[in-house]
Short mmCIF file of C-alpha atoms in Angstrom, two decimals:
data_model
loop_
_atom_site.label_atom_id
_atom_site.label_comp_id
_atom_site.label_asym_id
_atom_site.label_seq_id
_atom_site.Cartn_x
_atom_site.Cartn_y
_atom_site.Cartn_z
CA MET N 1 0.00 0.00 0.00
CA ILE N 2 1.11 3.53 -0.82
CA TYR N 3 -0.18 6.42 1.28
CA VAL N 4 -0.26 9.97 -0.10
CA PHE N 5 -0.86 12.33 2.81
CA LEU N 6 -3.01 15.43 2.26
CA ALA N 7 -2.94 18.15 4.90
CA PRO N 8 -4.71 21.51 4.70
CA GLY N 9 -2.75 23.73 2.32
CA PHE N 10 -1.23 20.87 0.30
CA GLU N 11 -0.07 21.62 -3.26
CA GLU N 12 -2.83 20.13 -5.40
CA ILE N 13 -0.71 19.39 -8.50
CA GLU N 14 1.84 17.50 -6.42
CA ALA N 15 -0.82 15.28 -4.89
CA VAL N 16 -3.36 14.70 -7.65
CA ALA N 17 -0.91 14.30 -10.54
CA VAL N 18 1.15 11.81 -8.52
CA VAL N 19 -1.90 9.77 -7.47
CA ASP N 20 -3.14 9.77 -11.08
CA ILE N 21 0.18 8.50 -12.48
CA LEU N 22 0.53 5.82 -9.80
CA ARG N 23 -2.99 4.56 -10.38
CA ARG N 24 -2.33 4.43 -14.14
CA ALA N 25 0.53 2.08 -13.21
CA HIS N 26 -2.05 -0.05 -11.33
CA LEU N 27 -0.39 0.59 -7.98
CA GLN N 28 -2.42 0.40 -4.79
CA VAL N 29 -2.61 4.01 -3.61
CA LYS N 30 -4.73 5.59 -0.89
CA THR N 31 -4.94 9.29 -0.12
CA VAL N 32 -4.98 10.04 3.60
CA GLY N 33 -6.53 13.26 4.88
CA VAL N 34 -4.84 14.88 7.83
CA PRO N 35 -6.78 14.89 10.02
CA ASP N 36 -10.07 14.41 8.13
CA ARG N 37 -11.10 13.07 4.73
CA ALA N 38 -12.11 16.44 3.28
CA VAL N 39 -8.96 18.50 2.75
CA ARG N 40 -8.65 21.98 1.19
CA GLY N 41 -5.50 22.48 -0.85
CA ALA N 42 -3.33 25.57 -1.11
CA HIS N 43 -5.40 26.86 -4.04
CA GLY N 44 -8.82 26.18 -2.55
CA ILE N 45 -9.52 22.83 -4.20
CA ILE N 46 -11.21 20.46 -1.78
CA VAL N 47 -10.22 16.81 -2.16
CA ALA N 48 -12.06 13.89 -0.59
CA ALA N 49 -9.32 11.59 0.71
CA ASP N 50 -9.77 7.82 0.75
CA LEU N 51 -8.98 7.65 4.46
CA ALA N 52 -8.79 9.94 7.47
CA ALA N 53 -5.48 9.95 9.36
CA GLU N 54 -6.93 7.85 12.17
CA GLU N 55 -7.70 5.07 9.63
CA ALA N 56 -4.12 4.78 8.36
CA VAL N 57 -2.36 1.58 9.39
CA THR N 58 1.09 0.13 8.75
CA ASP N 59 -0.25 -3.24 7.54
CA ASN N 60 1.15 -3.76 4.02
CA LEU N 61 2.52 -0.19 3.95
CA GLU N 62 5.28 0.01 1.33
CA MET N 63 5.62 3.75 0.74
CA VAL N 64 4.58 7.16 1.97
CA ILE N 65 4.41 10.23 -0.24
CA LEU N 66 4.38 13.77 1.12
CA PRO N 67 3.18 16.52 -1.24
CA GLY N 68 4.45 19.98 -0.42
CA GLY N 69 2.71 23.32 -0.45
CA MET N 70 2.20 25.81 2.31
CA PRO N 71 0.92 25.54 4.89
CA GLY N 72 0.43 21.87 3.89
CA THR N 73 4.02 20.93 4.64
CA LEU N 74 3.82 22.44 8.12
CA ASN N 75 0.53 20.66 8.74
CA LEU N 76 2.07 17.34 7.65
CA GLU N 77 4.98 17.89 10.01
CA HIS N 78 2.65 18.60 12.92
CA SER N 79 0.70 15.37 12.34
CA GLU N 80 1.65 12.55 14.68
CA THR N 81 0.19 10.06 12.18
CA VAL N 82 2.38 11.36 9.36
CA ARG N 83 5.50 11.30 11.51
CA ASP N 84 4.67 7.78 12.74
CA MET N 85 4.14 6.47 9.20
CA VAL N 86 7.32 8.10 7.91
CA ARG N 87 9.25 6.74 10.89
CA PHE N 88 7.78 3.24 10.28
CA CYS N 89 8.96 3.36 6.67
CA ALA N 90 12.43 4.56 7.67
CA GLU N 91 12.83 1.88 10.34
CA ASN N 92 11.57 -0.92 8.10
CA GLY N 93 13.38 -0.16 4.85
CA LYS N 94 10.23 1.08 3.12
CA ARG N 95 10.23 3.89 0.56
CA ILE N 96 9.70 7.55 1.44
CA CYS N 97 8.93 10.23 -1.16
CA ALA N 98 8.53 13.97 -0.72
CA ILE N 99 8.21 16.91 -3.10
CA CYS N 100 8.54 20.70 -2.92
CA ALA N 101 8.79 21.88 0.70
CA ALA N 102 7.91 18.45 2.12
CA PRO N 103 11.49 17.08 2.10
CA SER N 104 12.02 19.51 4.98
CA VAL N 105 9.86 17.21 7.12
CA LEU N 106 12.34 14.41 6.47
CA GLY N 107 15.25 16.72 7.22
CA HIS N 108 13.75 17.77 10.53
CA MET N 109 13.19 14.11 11.43
CA GLY N 110 16.88 13.36 10.80
CA LEU N 111 16.14 11.04 7.88
CA LEU N 112 18.28 12.80 5.28
CA GLN N 113 21.63 12.33 7.02
CA GLY N 114 24.15 11.31 4.36
CA LYS N 115 21.50 11.22 1.61
CA LYS N 116 21.12 13.23 -1.56
CA ALA N 117 17.86 15.18 -1.73
CA THR N 118 16.25 18.10 -3.51
CA CYS N 119 13.45 20.52 -2.60
CA PHE N 120 11.73 23.76 -3.52
CA PRO N 121 14.23 26.65 -3.73
CA GLY N 122 14.64 28.32 -0.35
CA PHE N 123 14.17 25.13 1.68
CA GLU N 124 17.69 23.79 1.17
CA SER N 125 18.73 24.67 4.73
CA GLU N 126 15.86 22.53 6.05
CA LEU N 127 17.32 19.35 4.52
CA THR N 128 19.37 18.67 7.65
CA GLY N 129 22.27 16.35 6.93
CA ALA N 130 21.54 15.99 3.22
CA GLU N 131 23.70 16.65 0.22
CA PHE N 132 21.58 19.02 -1.85
CA ALA N 133 21.00 17.79 -5.40
CA LYS N 134 20.40 20.51 -7.99
CA THR N 135 18.00 18.31 -9.96
CA ALA N 136 14.24 18.26 -10.41
CA VAL N 137 13.98 14.72 -9.07
CA CYS N 138 16.49 12.90 -6.89
CA ARG N 139 16.57 9.24 -5.90
CA ASP N 140 18.90 7.97 -3.18
CA GLY N 141 18.23 4.49 -1.85
CA ASN N 142 14.67 4.26 -0.56
CA LEU N 143 14.22 8.04 -0.78
CA ILE N 144 12.80 10.01 -3.73
CA THR N 145 12.51 13.80 -3.57
CA ALA N 146 11.50 16.45 -6.09
CA ASN N 147 11.66 20.23 -6.26
CA GLY N 148 8.14 21.50 -6.94
CA PRO N 149 4.80 21.42 -8.74
CA GLY N 150 6.32 21.40 -12.23
CA SER N 151 8.18 18.21 -11.31
CA ALA N 152 5.12 16.28 -10.15
CA ILE N 153 4.91 14.06 -13.25
CA PRO N 154 8.64 13.26 -13.43
CA PHE N 155 8.51 12.59 -9.66
CA ALA N 156 5.62 10.17 -10.15
CA ILE N 157 7.34 8.50 -13.12
CA GLU N 158 10.44 7.97 -10.95
CA ILE N 159 8.26 6.38 -8.27
CA VAL N 160 6.78 4.05 -10.91
CA ALA N 161 10.32 3.18 -12.07
CA GLU N 162 11.27 2.35 -8.49
CA LEU N 163 8.23 0.13 -7.92
CA CYS N 164 7.55 -1.34 -11.36
CA GLY N 165 10.79 -0.99 -13.30
CA ARG N 166 12.11 1.47 -15.85
CA GLU N 167 10.39 -0.21 -18.80
CA GLN N 168 6.91 0.26 -17.34
CA ALA N 169 7.77 3.80 -16.27
CA ASP N 170 8.93 4.65 -19.80
CA ALA N 171 5.75 3.17 -21.29
CA LEU N 172 3.65 5.21 -18.88
CA ARG N 173 5.67 8.33 -19.67
CA ALA N 174 4.97 7.84 -23.38
CA GLY N 175 1.29 7.21 -22.68
CA VAL N 176 0.84 10.55 -20.92
CA GLN N 177 2.92 12.36 -23.56
CA TRP N 178 5.56 13.63 -21.18
#
């Protein structure tokens, strides 16, 4: 199971485009509203999440994805559920993905030590312990980060490559004309 966490003020492109691409790859993805199922994004779009934070469980959890946006990133960081799920993934060798400002959550949790990571410009100092990568998308071990809304599709394609292989990711990329 892949959880995409949505907190009030999340960047809509980074969440919806990623979920769309992953579902096109036939991956099992659930959106998780923090704290409730109805979540208003940074640009006023209300999304009905599949689950509320209290319904999220670690059974079969393989990956967490944190969209950025403001104040969405701060709201993710303040969520005990989000921190617990990210920590579970880190401690159990599961995959962790974050885009835009959201890699800062991982930096603050000490999960970027010795890793390469990227983020939205201006958040570099929040990537505590990381080697900043000046790329749109960065993969280092079980960690995938990206720099912002315009990188949502390449970010999602990289996640598909990680989970399904490069061949399927390339076929999906061609199918969406990216």
